[in-house]
Coordinates of C-alpha atoms in Angstrom, one line a residue:
X1057 CA 175.5 207.0 224.2
X1058 CA 178.1 208.0 221.7
X1059 CA 176.0 211.0 220.6
X1060 CA 175.6 212.1 224.2
X1061 CA 179.4 211.8 224.9
X1062 CA 180.2 213.6 221.6
X1063 CA 178.0 216.5 222.5
X1064 CA 179.5 216.6 226.0
X1065 CA 183.1 216.6 224.6
X1066 CA 182.1 219.5 222.2
X1067 CA 180.5 221.4 225.1
X1068 CA 183.7 221.0 227.1
X1069 CA 185.8 222.3 224.2
X1070 CA 183.6 225.4 223.9
X1071 CA 184.1 226.3 227.6
X1072 CA 187.2 228.6 227.8
X1073 CA 188.7 226.6 230.8
X1074 CA 191.8 224.4 230.5
X1075 CA 190.3 221.9 232.8
X1076 CA 187.1 221.8 230.7
X1077 CA 189.3 221.2 227.6
X1078 CA 191.1 218.4 229.4
X1079 CA 187.9 216.9 230.5
X1080 CA 186.5 217.1 227.0
X1081 CA 189.6 215.4 225.6
X1082 CA 189.3 212.7 228.4
X1083 CA 185.7 212.2 227.5
X1084 CA 186.6 212.0 223.8
X1085 CA 189.3 209.4 224.5
X1086 CA 186.9 207.4 226.7
X1087 CA 184.2 207.6 224.0
X1088 CA 186.8 206.5 221.4
X1089 CA 187.9 203.6 223.5
X1090 CA 184.3 202.5 224.1
X1091 CA 183.6 202.9 220.4
X1092 CA 186.6 200.7 219.5
X1093 CA 185.5 198.1 222.1
X1094 CA 182.0 198.1 220.7
X1095 CA 183.3 197.9 217.2
X1096 CA 185.5 194.9 218.1
X1097 CA 182.6 193.3 219.8
X1098 CA 180.4 193.8 216.8
X1099 CA 183.1 192.4 214.5
X1100 CA 183.5 189.4 216.9
X1101 CA 179.7 188.9 216.8
X1102 CA 179.7 189.1 213.0
X1103 CA 182.7 186.7 212.8
X1104 CA 180.9 184.2 215.2
X1105 CA 177.7 184.4 213.2
X1106 CA 179.5 184.0 210.0
X1107 CA 181.4 181.0 211.3
X1108 CA 178.0 179.6 212.5
X1109 CA 176.5 180.1 209.1
X1110 CA 179.6 178.4 207.5
X1111 CA 179.3 175.6 209.9
X1112 CA 175.6 175.2 209.2
X1113 CA 176.3 175.3 205.5
X1114 CA 179.0 172.7 205.8
X1115 CA 176.8 170.5 208.0
X1116 CA 174.0 170.8 205.4
X1117 CA 176.4 170.0 202.6
X1118 CA 177.7 166.9 204.5
X1119 CA 174.1 165.8 205.2
X1120 CA 173.2 166.3 201.6
X1121 CA 176.2 164.4 200.5
X1122 CA 175.4 161.5 202.9
X1123 CA 171.8 161.5 201.7
X1124 CA 172.9 161.5 198.1
X1125 CA 175.4 158.7 198.9
X1126 CA 172.7 156.7 200.6
X1127 CA 170.2 157.2 197.7
X1128 CA 173.0 156.3 195.2
X1129 CA 173.8 153.1 197.2
X1130 CA 170.1 152.2 197.4
X1131 CA 169.8 152.7 193.7
X1132 CA 172.9 150.6 193.0
X1133 CA 171.5 147.8 195.3
X1134 CA 168.2 148.0 193.4
X1135 CA 169.9 147.7 190.1
X1136 CA 172.1 144.9 191.4
X1137 CA 169.1 143.0 192.6
X1138 CA 167.3 143.5 189.3
X1139 CA 170.4 142.3 187.4
X1140 CA 170.6 139.3 189.7
X1141 CA 166.9 138.5 189.1
X1142 CA 167.3 138.9 185.3
X1143 CA 170.5 136.7 185.4
X1144 CA 168.6 134.0 187.3
X1145 CA 165.7 134.3 184.9
X1146 CA 168.1 134.1 181.9
X1147 CA 169.8 131.1 183.5
X1148 CA 166.5 129.3 184.1
X1149 CA 165.4 130.1 180.5
X1150 CA 168.6 128.8 179.1
X1151 CA 168.3 125.5 181.2
X1152 CA 164.7 125.1 180.0
X1153 CA 165.8 125.7 176.4
X1154 CA 168.6 123.1 176.8
X1155 CA 166.1 120.6 178.2
X1156 CA 163.7 121.4 175.4
X1157 CA 166.4 120.9 172.8
X1158 CA 167.4 117.6 174.4
X1159 CA 163.7 116.5 174.3
X1160 CA 163.4 117.6 170.7
X1161 CA 166.5 115.6 169.7
X1162 CA 165.1 112.6 171.6
X1163 CA 161.8 113.0 169.9
X1164 CA 163.5 113.3 166.5
X1165 CA 165.4 110.1 167.2
X1166 CA 162.1 108.4 168.3
X1167 CA 160.4 109.7 165.2
X1168 CA 163.2 108.2 163.0
X1169 CA 163.0 104.9 164.8
X1170 CA 159.2 104.8 164.5
X1171 CA 159.4 105.7 160.9
X1172 CA 161.8 102.8 160.4
X1173 CA 159.5 100.5 162.3
X1174 CA 156.5 101.7 160.3
X1175 CA 158.4 101.2 157.0
X1176 CA 159.4 97.7 158.1
X1177 CA 155.8 97.0 159.2
X1178 CA 154.4 98.3 155.9
X1179 CA 156.9 96.1 154.0
X1180 CA 155.8 93.1 156.0
X1181 CA 152.1 93.9 155.5
X1182 CA 152.7 94.3 151.8
X1183 CA 154.5 91.0 151.6
X1184 CA 151.7 89.4 153.7
X1185 CA 149.0 90.9 151.4
X1186 CA 150.9 89.6 148.4
X1187 CA 151.1 86.1 149.9
X1188 CA 147.3 86.3 150.8
X1189 CA 146.6 87.3 147.2
X1190 CA 148.7 84.3 146.0
X1191 CA 146.9 81.9 148.4
X1192 CA 143.5 83.3 147.4
X1193 CA 144.4 82.8 143.7
X1194 CA 145.5 79.3 144.4
X1195 CA 142.4 78.6 146.5
X1196 CA 140.2 79.9 143.7
X1197 CA 142.0 77.6 141.3
X1198 CA 141.6 74.7 143.6
X1199 CA 137.9 75.4 144.1
X1200 CA 137.4 75.8 140.4
X1201 CA 139.1 72.4 139.8
X1202 CA 137.0 70.8 142.6
X1203 CA 133.8 72.1 141.1
X1204 CA 134.7 70.5 137.8
X1205 CA 135.2 67.2 139.6
X1206 CA 138.9 67.0 139.3
X1207 CA 141.1 65.6 142.0
X1208 CA 143.1 68.2 143.8
X1209 CA 146.5 67.8 145.2
X1210 CA 146.4 69.8 148.4
X1211 CA 149.6 70.9 150.0
X1212 CA 150.8 68.5 152.7
X1213 CA 149.9 70.0 156.0
X1214 CA 149.5 67.7 159.0
X1215 CA 148.0 68.3 162.4
X1216 CA 151.6 68.0 163.7
X1217 CA 152.5 71.1 161.8
X1218 CA 149.8 72.9 163.7
X1219 CA 151.3 71.8 167.0
X1220 CA 149.0 68.9 167.7
X1221 CA 150.7 65.9 169.4
X1222 CA 150.9 62.6 167.6
X1223 CA 149.3 59.4 168.8
X1224 CA 152.6 58.1 170.2
X1225 CA 153.0 61.4 172.2
X1226 CA 149.5 61.0 173.6
X1227 CA 149.9 57.3 174.6
X1228 CA 153.5 57.2 175.8
X1229 CA 153.0 59.0 179.1
X1230 CA 150.5 56.4 180.3
X1231 CA 147.4 58.3 179.5
X1232 CA 145.3 55.3 178.7
X1233 CA 142.1 57.1 177.9
X1234 CA 139.1 55.3 176.4
X1235 CA 138.0 58.3 174.4
X1236 CA 140.4 59.5 171.8
X1237 CA 140.1 63.0 170.2
X1238 CA 140.9 62.0 166.6
X1239 CA 141.4 65.7 165.6
X1240 CA 144.5 65.7 167.8
X1241 CA 146.0 62.6 166.2
X1242 CA 148.6 63.1 163.5
X1243 CA 147.9 60.6 160.7
X1244 CA 150.8 59.9 158.4
X1245 CA 150.6 61.8 155.2
X1246 CA 149.3 59.8 152.3
X1247 CA 151.4 59.4 149.2
X1248 CA 150.3 60.8 145.9
X1249 CA 149.4 57.3 144.6
X1250 CA 147.2 56.6 147.7
X1251 CA 145.5 59.9 147.2
X1252 CA 144.8 59.2 143.6
X1253 CA 143.5 55.7 144.5
X1254 CA 141.2 57.2 147.2

C-alpha cells in the first residue's frame, strides 16, 4: 500500500497542475501519517511481545526457583531424617554398651566372689584331705597294733556323739517298748582301767 501511495504521489508531482501537486502532497501526508500509525502499532506489538517474553521468563524463573526450593527442602528433610535415625541408632548403641559394661562389671564381681569361694573351698578341701591323711595314718597304726595283739586305746566316741538318744531319753516319754534297739542306747564310756581289764 505504501508503494502504491508513493507512486501515486510521485505521479501527482509530475503532472504540471497545482491541484495535482496539492493532491500529491495530501497523498504523501496521508501516507506518512498511515506509516507513522503502522510503525507505532508495530512498536506496540513488539513491546507487548517483549513484555510477554519477559513475563514468561520471569514466571519460568519463579517456577524454577520454587522447584529448586522444594527440592532443597526435600533434601534437607531427607538429611534431617537420616540424622535422626543415626542419632537414634547411636543412642541405642550407647545404651546397649552401657548395659553390657554394667553386666561386665557384675560378672567381674561375680568372678571375684566365685574365685574367693573356690579358694576357700580349696583350702577347706586341703585341710580335710590333711585330716583324712592323719586319720588314715592313725588307723593304719591302730590296725598294725591290733594285728600284733596289743590293746588299742580308741578315741572316746559314744553313740550320743552321733545324735543317738540315751536310754533315759527313750524311756522317759512313756515309750515302754518290749524290744530295745541296743544300737540306739548310749552306754557310759568305760574308763581306761576297765578297758585294760576287759
